[in-house]
N, CA, C and O atoms as a printed pandas DataFrame, in Angstrom:
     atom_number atom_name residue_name chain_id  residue_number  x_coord  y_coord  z_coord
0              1         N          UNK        A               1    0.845   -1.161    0.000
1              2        CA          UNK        A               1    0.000    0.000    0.000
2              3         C          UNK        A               1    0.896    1.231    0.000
3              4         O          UNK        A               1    1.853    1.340    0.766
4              5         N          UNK        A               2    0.616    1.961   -0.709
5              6        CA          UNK        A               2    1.713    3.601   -1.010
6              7         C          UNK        A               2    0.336    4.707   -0.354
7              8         O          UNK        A               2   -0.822    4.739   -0.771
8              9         N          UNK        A               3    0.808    5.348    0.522
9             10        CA          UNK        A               3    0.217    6.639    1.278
10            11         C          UNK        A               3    1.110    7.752    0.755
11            12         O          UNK        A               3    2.300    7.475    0.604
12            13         N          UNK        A               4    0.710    8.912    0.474
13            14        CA          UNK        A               4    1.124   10.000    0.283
14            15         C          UNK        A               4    0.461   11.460    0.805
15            16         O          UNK        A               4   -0.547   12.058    0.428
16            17         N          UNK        A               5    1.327   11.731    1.694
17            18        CA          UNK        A               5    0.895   12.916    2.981
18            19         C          UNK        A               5    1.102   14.084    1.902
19            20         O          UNK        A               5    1.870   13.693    1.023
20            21         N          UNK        A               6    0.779   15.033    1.752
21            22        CA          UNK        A               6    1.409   16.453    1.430
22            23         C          UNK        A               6    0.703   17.961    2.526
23            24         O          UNK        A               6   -0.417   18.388    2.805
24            25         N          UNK        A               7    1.871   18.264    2.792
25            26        CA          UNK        A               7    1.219   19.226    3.741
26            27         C          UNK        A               7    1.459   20.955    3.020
27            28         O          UNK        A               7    2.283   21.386    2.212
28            29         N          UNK        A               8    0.398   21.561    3.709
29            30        CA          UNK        A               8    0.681   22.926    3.150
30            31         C          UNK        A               8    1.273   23.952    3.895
31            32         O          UNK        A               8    1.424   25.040    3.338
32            33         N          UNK        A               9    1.516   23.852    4.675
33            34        CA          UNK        A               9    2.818   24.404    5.879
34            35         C          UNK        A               9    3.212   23.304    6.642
35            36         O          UNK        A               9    2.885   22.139    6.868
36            37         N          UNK        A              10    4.228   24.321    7.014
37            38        CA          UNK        A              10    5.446   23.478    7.608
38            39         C          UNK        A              10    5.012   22.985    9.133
39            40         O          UNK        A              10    4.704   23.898    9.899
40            41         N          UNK        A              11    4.960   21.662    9.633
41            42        CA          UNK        A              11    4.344   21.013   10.107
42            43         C          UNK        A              11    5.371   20.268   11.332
43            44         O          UNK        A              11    6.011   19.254   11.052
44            45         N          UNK        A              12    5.433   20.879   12.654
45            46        CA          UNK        A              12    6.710   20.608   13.548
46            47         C          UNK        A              12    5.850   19.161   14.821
47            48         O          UNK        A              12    6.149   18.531   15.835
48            49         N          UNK        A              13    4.988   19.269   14.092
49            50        CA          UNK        A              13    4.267   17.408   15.068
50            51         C          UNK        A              13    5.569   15.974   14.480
51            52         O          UNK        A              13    6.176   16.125   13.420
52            53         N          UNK        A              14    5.698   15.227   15.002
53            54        CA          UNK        A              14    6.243   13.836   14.020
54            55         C          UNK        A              14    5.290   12.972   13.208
55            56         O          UNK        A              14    4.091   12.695   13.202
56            57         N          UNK        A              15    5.986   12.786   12.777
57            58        CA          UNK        A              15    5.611   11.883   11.528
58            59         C          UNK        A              15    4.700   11.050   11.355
59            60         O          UNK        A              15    3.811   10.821   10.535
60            61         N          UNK        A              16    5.327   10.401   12.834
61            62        CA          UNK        A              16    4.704    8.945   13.033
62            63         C          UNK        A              16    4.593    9.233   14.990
63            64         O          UNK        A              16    5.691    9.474   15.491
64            65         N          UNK        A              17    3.903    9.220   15.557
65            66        CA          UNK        A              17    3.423    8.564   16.671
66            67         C          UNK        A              17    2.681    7.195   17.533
67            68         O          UNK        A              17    1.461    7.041   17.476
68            69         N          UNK        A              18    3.459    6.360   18.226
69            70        CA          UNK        A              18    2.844    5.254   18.862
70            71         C          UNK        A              18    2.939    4.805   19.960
71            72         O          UNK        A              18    4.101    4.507   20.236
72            73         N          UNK        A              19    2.137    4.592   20.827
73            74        CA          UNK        A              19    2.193    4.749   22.188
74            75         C          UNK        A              19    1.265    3.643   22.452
75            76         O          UNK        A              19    0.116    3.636   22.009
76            77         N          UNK        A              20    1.968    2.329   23.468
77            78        CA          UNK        A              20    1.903    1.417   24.295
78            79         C          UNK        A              20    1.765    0.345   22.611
79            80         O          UNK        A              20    0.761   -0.231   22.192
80            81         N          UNK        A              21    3.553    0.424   21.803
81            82        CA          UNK        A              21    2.724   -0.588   20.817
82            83         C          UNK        A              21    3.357   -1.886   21.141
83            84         O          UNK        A              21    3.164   -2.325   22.275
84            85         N          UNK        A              22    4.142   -2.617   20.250
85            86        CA          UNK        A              22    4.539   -4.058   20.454
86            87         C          UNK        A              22    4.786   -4.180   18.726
87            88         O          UNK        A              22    3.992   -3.991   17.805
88            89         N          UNK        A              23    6.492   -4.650   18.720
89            90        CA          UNK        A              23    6.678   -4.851   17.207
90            91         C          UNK        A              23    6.109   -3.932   16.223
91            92         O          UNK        A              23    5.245   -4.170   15.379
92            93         N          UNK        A              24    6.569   -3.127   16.403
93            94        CA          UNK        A              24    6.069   -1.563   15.352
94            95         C          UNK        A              24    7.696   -2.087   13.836
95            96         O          UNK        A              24    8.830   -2.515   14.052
96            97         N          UNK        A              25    7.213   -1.863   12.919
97            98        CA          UNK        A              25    8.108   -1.816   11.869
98            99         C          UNK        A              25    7.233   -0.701   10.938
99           100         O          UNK        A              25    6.057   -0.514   10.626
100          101         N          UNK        A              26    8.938    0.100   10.627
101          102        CA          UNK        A              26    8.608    1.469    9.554
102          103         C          UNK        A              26    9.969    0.962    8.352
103          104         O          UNK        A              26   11.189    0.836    8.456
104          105         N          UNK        A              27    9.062    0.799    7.346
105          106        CA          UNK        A              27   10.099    1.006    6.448
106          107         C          UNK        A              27    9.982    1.620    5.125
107          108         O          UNK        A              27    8.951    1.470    4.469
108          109         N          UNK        A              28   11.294    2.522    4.552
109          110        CA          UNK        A              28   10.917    2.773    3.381
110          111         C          UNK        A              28   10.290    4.489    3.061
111          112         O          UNK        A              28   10.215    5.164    2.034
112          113         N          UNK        A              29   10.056    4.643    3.961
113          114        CA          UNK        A              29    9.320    6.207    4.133
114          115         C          UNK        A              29   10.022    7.083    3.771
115          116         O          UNK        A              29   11.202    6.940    4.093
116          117         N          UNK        A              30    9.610    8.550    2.840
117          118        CA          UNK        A              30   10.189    9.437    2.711
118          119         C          UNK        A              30    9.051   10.456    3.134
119          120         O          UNK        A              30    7.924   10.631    2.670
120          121         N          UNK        A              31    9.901   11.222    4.433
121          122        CA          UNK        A              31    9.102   12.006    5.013
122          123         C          UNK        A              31    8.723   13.526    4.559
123          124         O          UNK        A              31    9.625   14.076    3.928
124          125         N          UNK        A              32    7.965   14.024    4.695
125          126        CA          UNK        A              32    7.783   15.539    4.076
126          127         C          UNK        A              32    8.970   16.497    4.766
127          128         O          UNK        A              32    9.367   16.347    5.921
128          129         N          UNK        A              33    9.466   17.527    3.814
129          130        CA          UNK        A              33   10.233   18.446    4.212
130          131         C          UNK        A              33    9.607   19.421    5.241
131          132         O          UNK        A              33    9.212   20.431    4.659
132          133         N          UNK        A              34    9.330   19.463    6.898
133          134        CA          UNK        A              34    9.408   20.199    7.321
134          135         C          UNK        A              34   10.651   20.635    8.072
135          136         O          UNK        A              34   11.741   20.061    8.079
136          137         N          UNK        A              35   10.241   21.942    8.813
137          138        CA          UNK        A              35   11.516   22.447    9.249
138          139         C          UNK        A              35   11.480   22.498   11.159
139          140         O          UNK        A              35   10.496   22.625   11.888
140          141         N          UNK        A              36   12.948   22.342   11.534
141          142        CA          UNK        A              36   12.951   22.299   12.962
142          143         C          UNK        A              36   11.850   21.566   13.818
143          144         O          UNK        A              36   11.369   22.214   14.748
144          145         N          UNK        A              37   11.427   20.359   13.617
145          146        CA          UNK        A              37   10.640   19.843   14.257
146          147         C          UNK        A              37   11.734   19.336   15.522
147          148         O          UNK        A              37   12.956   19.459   15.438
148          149         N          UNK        A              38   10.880   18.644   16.897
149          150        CA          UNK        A              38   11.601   18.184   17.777
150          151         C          UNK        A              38   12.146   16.517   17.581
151          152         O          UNK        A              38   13.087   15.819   17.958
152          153         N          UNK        A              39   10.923   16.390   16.751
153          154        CA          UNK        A              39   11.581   14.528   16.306
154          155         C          UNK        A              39   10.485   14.109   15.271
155          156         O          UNK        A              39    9.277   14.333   15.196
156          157         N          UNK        A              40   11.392   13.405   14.490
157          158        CA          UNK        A              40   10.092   12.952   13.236
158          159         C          UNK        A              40    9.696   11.661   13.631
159          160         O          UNK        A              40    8.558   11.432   13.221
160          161         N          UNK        A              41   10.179   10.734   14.260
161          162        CA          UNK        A              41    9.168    9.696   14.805
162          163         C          UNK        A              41    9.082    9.772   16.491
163          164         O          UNK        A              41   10.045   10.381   16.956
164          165         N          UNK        A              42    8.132    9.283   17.493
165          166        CA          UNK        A              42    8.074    9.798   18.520
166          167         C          UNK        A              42    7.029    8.440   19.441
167          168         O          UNK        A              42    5.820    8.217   19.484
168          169         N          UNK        A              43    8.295    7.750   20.099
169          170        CA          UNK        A              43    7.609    6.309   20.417
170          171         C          UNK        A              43    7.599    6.111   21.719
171          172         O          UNK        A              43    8.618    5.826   22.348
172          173         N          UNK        A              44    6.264    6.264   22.321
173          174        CA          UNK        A              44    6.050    5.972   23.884
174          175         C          UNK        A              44    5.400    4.637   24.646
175          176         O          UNK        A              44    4.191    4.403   24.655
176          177         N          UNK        A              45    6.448    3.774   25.306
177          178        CA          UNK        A              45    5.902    2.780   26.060
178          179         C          UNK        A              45    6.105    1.800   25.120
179          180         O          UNK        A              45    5.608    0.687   25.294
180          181         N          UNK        A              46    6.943    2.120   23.882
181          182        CA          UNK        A              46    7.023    0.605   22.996
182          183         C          UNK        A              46    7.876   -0.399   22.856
183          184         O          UNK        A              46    8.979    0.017   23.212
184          185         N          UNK        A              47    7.935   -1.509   22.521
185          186        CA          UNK        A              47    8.799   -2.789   23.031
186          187         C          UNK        A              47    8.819   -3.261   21.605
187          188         O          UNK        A              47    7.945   -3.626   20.819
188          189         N          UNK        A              48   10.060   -3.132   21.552
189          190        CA          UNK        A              48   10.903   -3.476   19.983
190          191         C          UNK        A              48    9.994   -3.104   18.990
191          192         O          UNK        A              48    8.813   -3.419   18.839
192          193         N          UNK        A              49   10.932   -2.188   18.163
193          194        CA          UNK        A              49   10.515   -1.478   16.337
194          195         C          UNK        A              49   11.739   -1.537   15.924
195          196         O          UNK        A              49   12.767   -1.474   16.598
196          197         N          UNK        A              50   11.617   -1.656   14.818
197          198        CA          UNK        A              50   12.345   -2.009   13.710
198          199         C          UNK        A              50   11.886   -0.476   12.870
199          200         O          UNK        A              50   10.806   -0.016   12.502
200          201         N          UNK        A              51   13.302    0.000   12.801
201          202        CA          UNK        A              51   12.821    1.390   11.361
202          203         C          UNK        A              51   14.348    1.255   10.849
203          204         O          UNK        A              51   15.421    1.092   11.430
204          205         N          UNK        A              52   13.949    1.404    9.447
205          206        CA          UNK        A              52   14.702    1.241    8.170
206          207         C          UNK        A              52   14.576    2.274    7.021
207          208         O          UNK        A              52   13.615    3.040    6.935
208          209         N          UNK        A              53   15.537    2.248    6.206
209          210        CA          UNK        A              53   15.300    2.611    5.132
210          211         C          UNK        A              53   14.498    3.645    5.009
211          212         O          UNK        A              53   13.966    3.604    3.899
212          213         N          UNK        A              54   14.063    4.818    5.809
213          214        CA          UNK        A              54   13.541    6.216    6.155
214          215         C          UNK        A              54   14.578    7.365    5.369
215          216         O          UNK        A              54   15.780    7.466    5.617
216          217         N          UNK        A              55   13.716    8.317    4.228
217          218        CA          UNK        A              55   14.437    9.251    3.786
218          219         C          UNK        A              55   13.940   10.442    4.607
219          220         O          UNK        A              55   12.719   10.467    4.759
220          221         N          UNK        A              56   14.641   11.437    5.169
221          222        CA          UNK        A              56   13.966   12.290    6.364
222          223         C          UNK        A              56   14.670   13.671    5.148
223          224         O          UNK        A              56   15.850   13.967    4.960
224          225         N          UNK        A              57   13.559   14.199    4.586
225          226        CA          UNK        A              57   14.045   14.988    4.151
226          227         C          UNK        A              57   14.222   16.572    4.565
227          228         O          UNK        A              57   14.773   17.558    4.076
228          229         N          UNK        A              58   13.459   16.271    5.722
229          230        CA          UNK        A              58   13.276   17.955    6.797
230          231         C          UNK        A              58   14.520   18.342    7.493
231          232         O          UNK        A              58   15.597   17.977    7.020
232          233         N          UNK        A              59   14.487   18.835    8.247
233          234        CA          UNK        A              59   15.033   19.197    9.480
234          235         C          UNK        A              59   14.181   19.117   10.951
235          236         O          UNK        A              59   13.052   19.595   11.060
236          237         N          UNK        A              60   15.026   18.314   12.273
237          238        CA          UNK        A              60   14.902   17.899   13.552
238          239         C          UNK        A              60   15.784   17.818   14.668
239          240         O          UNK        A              60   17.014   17.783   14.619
240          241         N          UNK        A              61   15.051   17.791   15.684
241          242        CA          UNK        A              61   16.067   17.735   16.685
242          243         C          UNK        A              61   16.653   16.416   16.817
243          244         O          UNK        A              61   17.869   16.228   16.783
244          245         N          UNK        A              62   15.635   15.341   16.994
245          246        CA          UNK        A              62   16.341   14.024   16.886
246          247         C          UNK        A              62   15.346   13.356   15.643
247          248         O          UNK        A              62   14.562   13.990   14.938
248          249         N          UNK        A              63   15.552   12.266   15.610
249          250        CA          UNK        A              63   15.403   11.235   14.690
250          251         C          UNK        A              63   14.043   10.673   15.209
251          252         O          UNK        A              63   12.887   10.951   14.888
252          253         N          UNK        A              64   14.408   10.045   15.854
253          254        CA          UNK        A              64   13.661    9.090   17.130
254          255         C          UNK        A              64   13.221    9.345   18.539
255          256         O          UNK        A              64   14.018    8.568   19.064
256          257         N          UNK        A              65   12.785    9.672   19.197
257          258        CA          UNK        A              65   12.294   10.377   19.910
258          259         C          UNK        A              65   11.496    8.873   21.094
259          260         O          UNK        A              65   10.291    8.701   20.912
260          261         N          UNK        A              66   12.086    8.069   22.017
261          262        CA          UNK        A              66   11.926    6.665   22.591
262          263         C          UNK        A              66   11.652    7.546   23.984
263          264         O          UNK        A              66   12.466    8.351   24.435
264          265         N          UNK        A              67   10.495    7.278   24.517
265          266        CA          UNK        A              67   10.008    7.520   25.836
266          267         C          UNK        A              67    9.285    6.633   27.025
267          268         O          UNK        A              67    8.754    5.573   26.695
268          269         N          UNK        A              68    9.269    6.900   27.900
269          270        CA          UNK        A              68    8.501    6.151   28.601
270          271         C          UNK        A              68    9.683    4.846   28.982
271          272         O          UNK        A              68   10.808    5.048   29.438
272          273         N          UNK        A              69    9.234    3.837   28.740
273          274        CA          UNK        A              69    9.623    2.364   28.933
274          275         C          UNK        A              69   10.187    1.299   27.675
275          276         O          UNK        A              69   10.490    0.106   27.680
276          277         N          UNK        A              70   10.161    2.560   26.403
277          278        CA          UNK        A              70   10.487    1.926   25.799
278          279         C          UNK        A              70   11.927    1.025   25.412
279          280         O          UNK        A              70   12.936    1.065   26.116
280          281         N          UNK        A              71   11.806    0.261   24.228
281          282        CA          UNK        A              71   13.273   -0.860   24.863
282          283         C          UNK        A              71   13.120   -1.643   23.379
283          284         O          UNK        A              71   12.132   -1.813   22.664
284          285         N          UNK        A              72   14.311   -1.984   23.251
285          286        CA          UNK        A              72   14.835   -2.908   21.968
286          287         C          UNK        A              72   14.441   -1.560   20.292
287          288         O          UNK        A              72   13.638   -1.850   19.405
288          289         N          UNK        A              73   14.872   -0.856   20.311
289          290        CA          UNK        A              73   14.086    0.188   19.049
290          291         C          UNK        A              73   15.775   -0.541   18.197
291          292         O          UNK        A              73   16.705   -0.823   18.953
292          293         N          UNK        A              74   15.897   -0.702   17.032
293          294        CA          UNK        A              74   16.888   -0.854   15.905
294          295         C          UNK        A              74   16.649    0.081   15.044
295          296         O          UNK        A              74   15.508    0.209   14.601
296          297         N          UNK        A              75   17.803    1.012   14.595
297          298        CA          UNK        A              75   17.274    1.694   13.592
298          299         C          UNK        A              75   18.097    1.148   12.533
299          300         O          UNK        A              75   19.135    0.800   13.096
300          301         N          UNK        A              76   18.215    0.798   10.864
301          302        CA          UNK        A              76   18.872    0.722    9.903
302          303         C          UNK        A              76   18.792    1.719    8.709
303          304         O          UNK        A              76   17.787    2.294    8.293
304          305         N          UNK        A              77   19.885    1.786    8.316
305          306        CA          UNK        A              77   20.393    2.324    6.824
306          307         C          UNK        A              77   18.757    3.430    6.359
307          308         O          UNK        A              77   17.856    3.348    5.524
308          309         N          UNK        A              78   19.093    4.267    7.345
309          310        CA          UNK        A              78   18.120    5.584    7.540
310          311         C          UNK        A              78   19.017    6.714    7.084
311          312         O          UNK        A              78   20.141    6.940    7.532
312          313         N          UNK        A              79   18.436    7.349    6.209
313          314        CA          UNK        A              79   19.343    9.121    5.818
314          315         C          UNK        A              79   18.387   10.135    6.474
315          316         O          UNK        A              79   17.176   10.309    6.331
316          317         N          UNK        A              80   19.169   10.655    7.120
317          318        CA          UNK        A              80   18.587   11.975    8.049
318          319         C          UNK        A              80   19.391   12.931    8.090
319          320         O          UNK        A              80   19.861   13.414    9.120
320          321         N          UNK        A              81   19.616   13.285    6.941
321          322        CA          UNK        A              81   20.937   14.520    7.338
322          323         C          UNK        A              81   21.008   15.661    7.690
323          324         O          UNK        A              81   22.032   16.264    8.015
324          325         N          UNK        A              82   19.449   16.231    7.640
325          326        CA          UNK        A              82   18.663   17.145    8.862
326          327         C          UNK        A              82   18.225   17.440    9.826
327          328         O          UNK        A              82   17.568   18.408   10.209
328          329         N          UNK        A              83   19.082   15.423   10.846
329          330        CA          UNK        A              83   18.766   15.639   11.720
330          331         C          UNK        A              83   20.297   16.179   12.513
331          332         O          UNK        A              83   21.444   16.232   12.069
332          333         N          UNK        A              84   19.694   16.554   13.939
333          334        CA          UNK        A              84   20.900   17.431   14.591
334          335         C          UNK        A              84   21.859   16.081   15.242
335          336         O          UNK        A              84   21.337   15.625   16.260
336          337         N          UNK        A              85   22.562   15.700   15.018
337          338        CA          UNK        A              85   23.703   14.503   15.929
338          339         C          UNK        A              85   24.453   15.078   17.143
339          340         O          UNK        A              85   25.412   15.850   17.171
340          341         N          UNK        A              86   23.779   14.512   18.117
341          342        CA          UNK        A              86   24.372   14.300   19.196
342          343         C          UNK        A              86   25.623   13.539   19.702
343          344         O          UNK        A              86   25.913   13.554   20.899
């Protein structure tokens, strides 16, 4: 299935939000260019995700954004070169 977001301003929420999930997998995504957001994905209370292959074409503070209790997150062969490295 192909989804395609387009936004008409610049849009500083994430991308993706999920909270209390279990085995979350993202792959493949090319995210909309916004600017200075705090994190383009933003995962609370979740127990192992898998994210891959994510083109982040905005600008952020982080990438990933793991809260709560979360545990086991893998990220792979992701380009984010807008995001800020810590």
């Amino acid at each position: 299935m192909n989804i395609t977001f387009t936004l008409d301003s610049n849009d500083q929420r994430p991308a993706f939000v999920c909270e209390d999930g279990k085995e979350i997998e993202l792959t493949g995504w090319k995210t909309p260019a916004t600017s200075n957001a705090p994190s383009i994905i933003r995962l609370e209370h979740v127990e192992k995700a898998s994210i891959s292959n994510m083109n982040v074409l905005g600008t952020a503070d982080a990438f990933v954004s793991a809260e709560g209790d979360s545990k086991d997150i893998q990220l792979r062969k992701n380009k984010t070169p807008g995001v800020k490295k810590k």
